[in-house]
mmCIF file of C-alpha atoms and ligand atoms in Angstrom:
data_model
loop_
_atom_site.group_PDB
_atom_site.id
_atom_site.type_symbol
_atom_site.label_atom_id
_atom_site.label_comp_id
_atom_site.label_asym_id
_atom_site.label_seq_id
_atom_site.Cartn_x
_atom_site.Cartn_y
_atom_site.Cartn_z
ATOM 1 C CA MET A 9 0.000 0.000 0.000
ATOM 2 C CA ARG A 10 2.814 2.373 0.957
ATOM 3 C CA GLN A 11 4.574 1.667 -2.353
ATOM 4 C CA ILE A 12 1.392 2.457 -4.297
ATOM 5 C CA LEU A 13 1.037 5.764 -2.467
ATOM 6 C CA THR A 14 4.708 6.555 -3.187
ATOM 7 C CA ASP A 15 4.194 5.778 -6.896
ATOM 8 C CA ILE A 16 1.100 7.996 -7.041
ATOM 9 C CA ALA A 17 2.926 10.835 -5.242
ATOM 10 C CA ASP A 18 5.880 10.440 -7.633
ATOM 11 C CA PHE A 19 3.566 10.637 -10.637
ATOM 12 C CA PHE A 20 1.866 13.873 -9.605
ATOM 13 C CA LEU A 21 4.805 15.445 -7.783
ATOM 14 C CA PRO A 22 8.018 13.895 -9.146
ATOM 15 C CA ARG A 23 10.959 13.876 -6.773
ATOM 16 C CA THR A 24 13.990 15.577 -8.295
ATOM 17 C CA CYS A 25 17.708 15.675 -7.533
ATOM 18 C CA HIS A 26 18.523 18.682 -5.357
ATOM 19 C CA ILE A 27 21.682 19.360 -7.380
ATOM 20 C CA CYS A 28 20.959 18.661 -11.076
ATOM 21 C CA GLY A 29 17.156 18.672 -11.025
ATOM 22 C CA CYS A 30 16.812 15.319 -12.802
ATOM 23 C CA ARG A 31 13.958 13.025 -11.829
ATOM 24 C CA LEU A 32 14.981 10.626 -9.050
ATOM 25 C CA ARG A 33 14.687 6.886 -9.367
ATOM 26 C CA GLU A 34 12.690 4.996 -6.784
ATOM 27 C CA THR A 35 15.814 4.014 -4.834
ATOM 28 C CA GLU A 36 17.365 7.511 -4.845
ATOM 29 C CA LYS A 37 16.882 10.074 -2.083
ATOM 30 C CA THR A 38 17.468 13.857 -2.351
ATOM 31 C CA PHE A 39 20.340 13.429 -4.866
ATOM 32 C CA CYS A 40 20.773 11.249 -7.951
ATOM 33 C CA VAL A 41 23.535 8.638 -7.940
ATOM 34 C CA ARG A 42 25.558 10.593 -10.519
ATOM 35 C CA CYS A 43 25.600 13.787 -8.413
ATOM 36 C CA ILE A 44 26.543 11.808 -5.290
ATOM 37 C CA GLU A 45 29.460 10.263 -7.159
ATOM 38 C CA THR A 46 30.741 13.646 -8.302
ATOM 39 C CA LEU A 47 30.720 15.310 -4.852
ATOM 40 C CA PRO A 48 34.378 16.095 -4.055
ATOM 41 C CA ARG A 49 35.678 13.774 -1.312
ATOM 42 C CA SER A 50 38.750 14.595 0.777
ATOM 43 C CA LEU A 51 39.465 10.904 1.529
ATOM 44 C CA TYR A 52 41.157 12.197 4.695
ATOM 45 C CA HIS A 53 39.874 9.189 6.640
ATOM 46 C CA LEU A 54 42.194 6.979 4.598
ATOM 47 C CA MET A 55 45.310 9.038 5.429
ATOM 48 C CA PRO A 56 47.457 8.671 8.554
ATOM 49 C CA LEU A 57 47.522 11.992 10.446
ATOM 50 C CA ASN A 58 45.369 13.694 7.831
ATOM 51 C CA PRO A 59 45.122 17.504 7.428
ATOM 52 C CA MET A 60 42.082 17.695 9.778
ATOM 53 C CA GLU A 61 43.928 15.710 12.433
ATOM 54 C CA ARG A 62 46.959 17.976 12.025
ATOM 55 C CA ARG A 63 44.713 20.972 12.790
ATOM 56 C CA PHE A 64 43.881 19.527 16.211
ATOM 57 C CA ALA A 65 47.000 17.511 17.067
ATOM 58 C CA GLY A 66 48.522 18.656 20.368
ATOM 59 C CA LEU A 67 45.631 21.054 21.052
ATOM 60 C CA VAL A 68 42.828 18.688 22.087
ATOM 61 C CA PRO A 69 42.812 14.907 22.575
ATOM 62 C CA PHE A 70 40.867 12.945 19.953
ATOM 63 C CA VAL A 71 40.698 9.459 18.456
ATOM 64 C CA ARG A 72 40.053 10.410 14.828
ATOM 65 C CA ALA A 73 39.189 13.567 12.889
ATOM 66 C CA THR A 74 38.081 14.154 9.348
ATOM 67 C CA GLY A 75 36.173 16.467 7.016
ATOM 68 C CA HIS A 76 34.501 14.384 4.340
ATOM 69 C CA PHE A 77 33.714 16.700 1.422
ATOM 70 C CA ILE A 78 35.969 19.448 0.096
ATOM 71 C CA TYR A 79 34.148 22.777 0.314
ATOM 72 C CA SER A 80 34.913 25.432 -2.269
ATOM 73 C CA ARG A 81 32.978 28.591 -3.063
ATOM 74 C CA ASN A 82 30.591 28.646 -6.018
ATOM 75 C CA SER A 83 30.566 24.845 -6.238
ATOM 76 C CA GLN A 84 27.429 22.707 -6.483
ATOM 77 C CA LEU A 85 28.209 21.432 -3.006
ATOM 78 C CA ALA A 86 28.445 25.004 -1.651
ATOM 79 C CA GLU A 87 25.031 25.738 -3.164
ATOM 80 C CA ALA A 88 23.552 22.625 -1.515
ATOM 81 C CA ILE A 89 25.122 23.594 1.837
ATOM 82 C CA HIS A 90 23.679 27.098 1.503
ATOM 83 C CA ASP A 91 20.232 25.589 0.843
ATOM 84 C CA MET A 92 20.674 23.315 3.857
ATOM 85 C CA LYS A 93 21.542 26.212 6.173
ATOM 86 C CA TYR A 94 19.546 29.165 4.922
ATOM 87 C CA ARG A 95 16.826 28.072 2.507
ATOM 88 C CA LYS A 96 14.858 25.600 4.621
ATOM 89 C CA PHE A 97 16.295 22.409 3.114
ATOM 90 C CA PRO A 98 17.563 20.603 6.238
ATOM 91 C CA SER A 99 16.836 17.274 4.500
ATOM 92 C CA VAL A 100 19.935 17.970 2.391
ATOM 93 C CA GLY A 101 21.957 17.729 5.615
ATOM 94 C CA ARG A 102 20.312 14.463 6.605
ATOM 95 C CA ARG A 103 21.060 12.862 3.227
ATOM 96 C CA LEU A 104 24.647 14.149 3.148
ATOM 97 C CA GLY A 105 25.118 12.902 6.716
ATOM 98 C CA GLU A 106 23.809 9.506 5.651
ATOM 99 C CA ILE A 107 26.260 9.350 2.719
ATOM 100 C CA VAL A 108 29.179 10.339 4.963
ATOM 101 C CA GLY A 109 28.112 7.790 7.571
ATOM 102 C CA GLU A 110 27.944 4.982 5.001
ATOM 103 C CA GLU A 111 31.351 5.792 3.521
ATOM 104 C CA LEU A 112 33.150 6.255 6.845
ATOM 105 C CA ASN A 113 31.485 3.252 8.447
ATOM 106 C CA VAL A 114 32.797 0.938 5.722
ATOM 107 C CA ALA A 115 36.295 2.279 6.409
ATOM 108 C CA GLY A 116 36.015 1.589 10.151
ATOM 109 C CA PHE A 117 36.172 5.260 11.134
ATOM 110 C CA PHE A 118 33.616 4.801 13.922
ATOM 111 C CA ALA A 119 35.320 1.827 15.584
ATOM 112 C CA GLY A 120 34.984 2.390 19.350
ATOM 113 C CA ALA A 121 32.379 5.166 18.978
ATOM 114 C CA ASP A 122 29.215 4.927 21.088
ATOM 115 C CA CYS A 123 27.128 7.958 20.206
ATOM 116 C CA ILE A 124 26.823 11.102 18.072
ATOM 117 C CA ALA A 125 26.249 14.730 19.101
ATOM 118 C CA ALA A 126 25.683 17.690 16.792
ATOM 119 C CA VAL A 127 27.449 21.019 17.282
ATOM 120 C CA PRO A 128 24.712 22.952 19.083
ATOM 121 C CA MET A 129 23.113 26.202 17.995
ATOM 122 C CA HIS A 130 21.902 28.812 20.468
ATOM 123 C CA TRP A 131 18.139 28.469 20.976
ATOM 124 C CA TRP A 132 17.456 31.995 19.746
ATOM 125 C CA LYS A 133 19.279 31.411 16.440
ATOM 126 C CA GLU A 134 17.607 28.010 16.056
ATOM 127 C CA ALA A 135 14.187 29.552 16.703
ATOM 128 C CA ARG A 136 14.794 32.149 13.969
ATOM 129 C CA ARG A 137 16.100 29.568 11.477
ATOM 130 C CA GLY A 138 13.540 26.948 12.435
ATOM 131 C CA TYR A 139 16.107 24.157 12.814
ATOM 132 C CA ASN A 140 19.760 23.381 13.494
ATOM 133 C CA GLN A 141 21.211 21.874 10.316
ATOM 134 C CA THR A 142 23.838 19.887 12.217
ATOM 135 C CA ASP A 143 21.010 17.998 14.002
ATOM 136 C CA PHE A 144 19.948 16.738 10.571
ATOM 137 C CA ILE A 145 23.517 15.758 9.633
ATOM 138 C CA ALA A 146 23.762 13.837 12.930
ATOM 139 C CA CYS A 147 20.437 12.163 12.176
ATOM 140 C CA GLY A 148 21.735 10.998 8.756
ATOM 141 C CA LEU A 149 24.924 9.684 10.363
ATOM 142 C CA SER A 150 22.840 7.813 12.898
ATOM 143 C CA LEU A 151 20.698 6.244 10.152
ATOM 144 C CA ALA A 152 23.836 4.961 8.404
ATOM 145 C CA THR A 153 25.784 3.797 11.449
ATOM 146 C CA GLY A 154 23.138 2.793 13.983
ATOM 147 C CA LEU A 155 24.869 4.976 16.594
ATOM 148 C CA PRO A 156 22.359 6.946 18.689
ATOM 149 C CA VAL A 157 22.239 10.747 18.722
ATOM 150 C CA VAL A 158 22.629 12.205 22.213
ATOM 151 C CA HIS A 159 21.604 15.714 23.204
ATOM 152 C CA VAL A 160 24.311 16.599 25.688
ATOM 153 C CA LEU A 161 25.781 19.723 24.091
ATOM 154 C CA GLU A 162 24.228 23.144 24.449
ATOM 155 C CA ALA A 163 25.125 26.602 23.176
ATOM 156 C CA SER A 164 24.842 28.658 26.331
ATOM 157 C CA ARG A 165 25.102 32.047 24.658
ATOM 158 C CA PRO A 166 24.855 33.358 21.092
ATOM 159 C CA HIS A 167 28.031 34.317 19.271
ATOM 160 C CA LYS A 168 28.700 36.548 16.284
ATOM 161 C CA THR A 169 28.911 35.142 12.736
ATOM 162 C CA GLN A 170 32.480 33.955 12.275
ATOM 163 C CA THR A 171 32.835 33.984 8.500
ATOM 164 C CA ALA A 172 35.349 36.838 8.289
ATOM 165 C CA MET A 173 37.241 36.087 11.516
ATOM 166 C CA THR A 174 40.736 34.678 12.015
ATOM 167 C CA LEU A 175 41.279 31.537 14.117
ATOM 168 C CA GLU A 176 42.215 33.655 17.172
ATOM 169 C CA GLN A 177 39.166 35.879 16.756
ATOM 170 C CA ARG A 178 36.922 32.830 16.396
ATOM 171 C CA GLN A 179 38.288 31.242 19.545
ATOM 172 C CA ALA A 180 37.774 34.462 21.518
ATOM 173 C CA ASN A 181 34.262 34.693 20.068
ATOM 174 C CA LEU A 182 33.451 31.100 21.073
ATOM 175 C CA ALA A 183 35.047 31.083 24.540
ATOM 176 C CA GLY A 184 32.505 30.016 27.156
ATOM 177 C CA SER A 185 29.706 29.617 24.608
ATOM 178 C CA PHE A 186 29.125 25.855 25.082
ATOM 179 C CA ARG A 187 27.805 23.846 28.004
ATOM 180 C CA ILE A 188 27.862 20.063 28.593
ATOM 181 C CA ASN A 189 24.663 18.614 30.004
ATOM 182 C CA ASN A 190 24.519 15.257 31.767
ATOM 183 C CA ALA A 191 28.323 14.914 31.609
ATOM 184 C CA ASP A 192 28.184 11.656 33.583
ATOM 185 C CA SER A 193 26.509 9.926 30.631
ATOM 186 C CA LEU A 194 29.675 10.508 28.557
ATOM 187 C CA ARG A 195 32.087 8.874 31.023
ATOM 188 C CA GLY A 196 34.228 6.298 29.191
ATOM 189 C CA LYS A 197 32.205 6.761 25.982
ATOM 190 C CA GLY A 198 33.304 7.370 22.408
ATOM 191 C CA LEU A 199 31.501 10.517 21.200
ATOM 192 C CA VAL A 200 31.338 11.657 17.568
ATOM 193 C CA ILE A 201 30.975 15.458 17.396
ATOM 194 C CA VAL A 202 29.477 16.595 14.099
ATOM 195 C CA ASP A 203 29.816 19.995 12.412
ATOM 196 C CA ASP A 204 28.715 21.216 8.980
ATOM 197 C CA VAL A 205 31.680 23.135 7.538
ATOM 198 C CA CYS A 206 35.162 23.217 9.107
ATOM 199 C CA THR A 207 37.246 26.233 8.093
ATOM 200 C CA THR A 208 39.706 27.012 10.910
ATOM 201 C CA GLY A 209 38.522 24.225 13.212
ATOM 202 C CA ALA A 210 37.801 26.717 16.012
ATOM 203 C CA THR A 211 34.291 25.398 16.749
ATOM 204 C CA LEU A 212 35.271 21.721 17.023
ATOM 205 C CA ARG A 213 38.412 22.640 18.952
ATOM 206 C CA THR A 214 36.552 24.800 21.485
ATOM 207 C CA LEU A 215 33.807 22.232 21.949
ATOM 208 C CA ALA A 216 36.279 19.341 22.280
ATOM 209 C CA ALA A 217 38.224 21.270 24.933
ATOM 210 C CA GLU A 218 35.005 21.882 26.915
ATOM 211 C CA ILE A 219 34.036 18.196 26.740
ATOM 212 C CA VAL A 220 37.411 16.770 27.827
ATOM 213 C CA SER A 221 37.560 19.360 30.592
ATOM 214 C CA ALA A 222 34.185 18.112 31.918
ATOM 215 C CA VAL A 223 34.700 14.418 31.043
ATOM 216 C CA PRO A 224 38.427 13.585 30.761
ATOM 217 C CA ASP A 225 37.845 9.947 29.789
ATOM 218 C CA CYS A 226 35.450 10.713 26.926
ATOM 219 C CA ARG A 227 37.021 9.664 23.578
ATOM 220 C CA LEU A 228 36.306 12.170 20.825
ATOM 221 C CA TYR A 229 35.811 11.702 17.081
ATOM 222 C CA LEU A 230 35.778 15.087 15.330
ATOM 223 C CA LEU A 231 33.772 14.976 12.138
ATOM 224 C CA SER A 232 32.827 17.741 9.751
ATOM 225 C CA LEU A 233 30.574 17.188 6.762
ATOM 226 C CA CYS A 234 32.742 19.584 4.715
ATOM 227 C CA VAL A 235 36.214 21.015 5.062
ATOM 228 C CA THR A 236 37.940 23.939 3.366
ATOM 229 C CA ILE A 237 41.478 23.518 2.098
HETATM 230 ZN ZN1 LIG B 121 21.689 14.923 -9.736
#
C-alpha cells in the first residue's frame, strides 16, 4: 500500500535531484547517484595523520578527525550547503550525513564510537532559522551507522557570525559559549561530534576542549561534513 502511495505521489509530484534537477529513481533520495558520485571527497579518513587531524594535534585529545567533502565557493556542493543552512532544506543535511556515515562506516572510522552529538546552535538562532542543520547531519549519520544521537551539548550564549574572523578571533568569540549537560553519561564513551563546515577548526576545537575538561575519559571523534582547504 505504501509503495502504491509513493508511486502515485511520484507521478503527480516527481521527486527531483537537489543538485541537477533530474527526476529521481525509486531508490534515490534527495540526490541522484551521478551527483553523489561527483561530490568532491577529501578521503582524509584513509590518510594517517590527515590535514584535519593535524589541525587539532597537540591542542585537544581525539581518536580520529576528518572532514569528508571538500568545500569550495561557487561549487554545487556550496550551493547545496547554503540551501541546507539558509533556505529551509535541512533534509539535504540528513542525506549528506547519511552518505558520509555509510562511507566512513565501511572504512572503520567509527570503531569504538558509542554515540553522536551535533554542534549545538543557540536556541534563539535556532528559533529564527527553524532548525539546526547539524542535528539533521547527525540524524543521517545515525541512520547509516546505527549509533544513537545524544543531546548533551548546548550553546549557552549566542556568538557573532564567524565567516570573516581569524582563528584567534573565532576562539575568543566562542570562549565560554558551550555547556555540557549530563556529563556523567559521557564517562568512558566514544563521542562523535558533528559539524557542517570546518574552516579554521575553532568550533570543534573549542567544543572538544570543553568536553574533555568536563569528562576527561570521553574519547572524541571530530567529524565535519565539509572542510575547506
Ligand atoms: Zn543529480
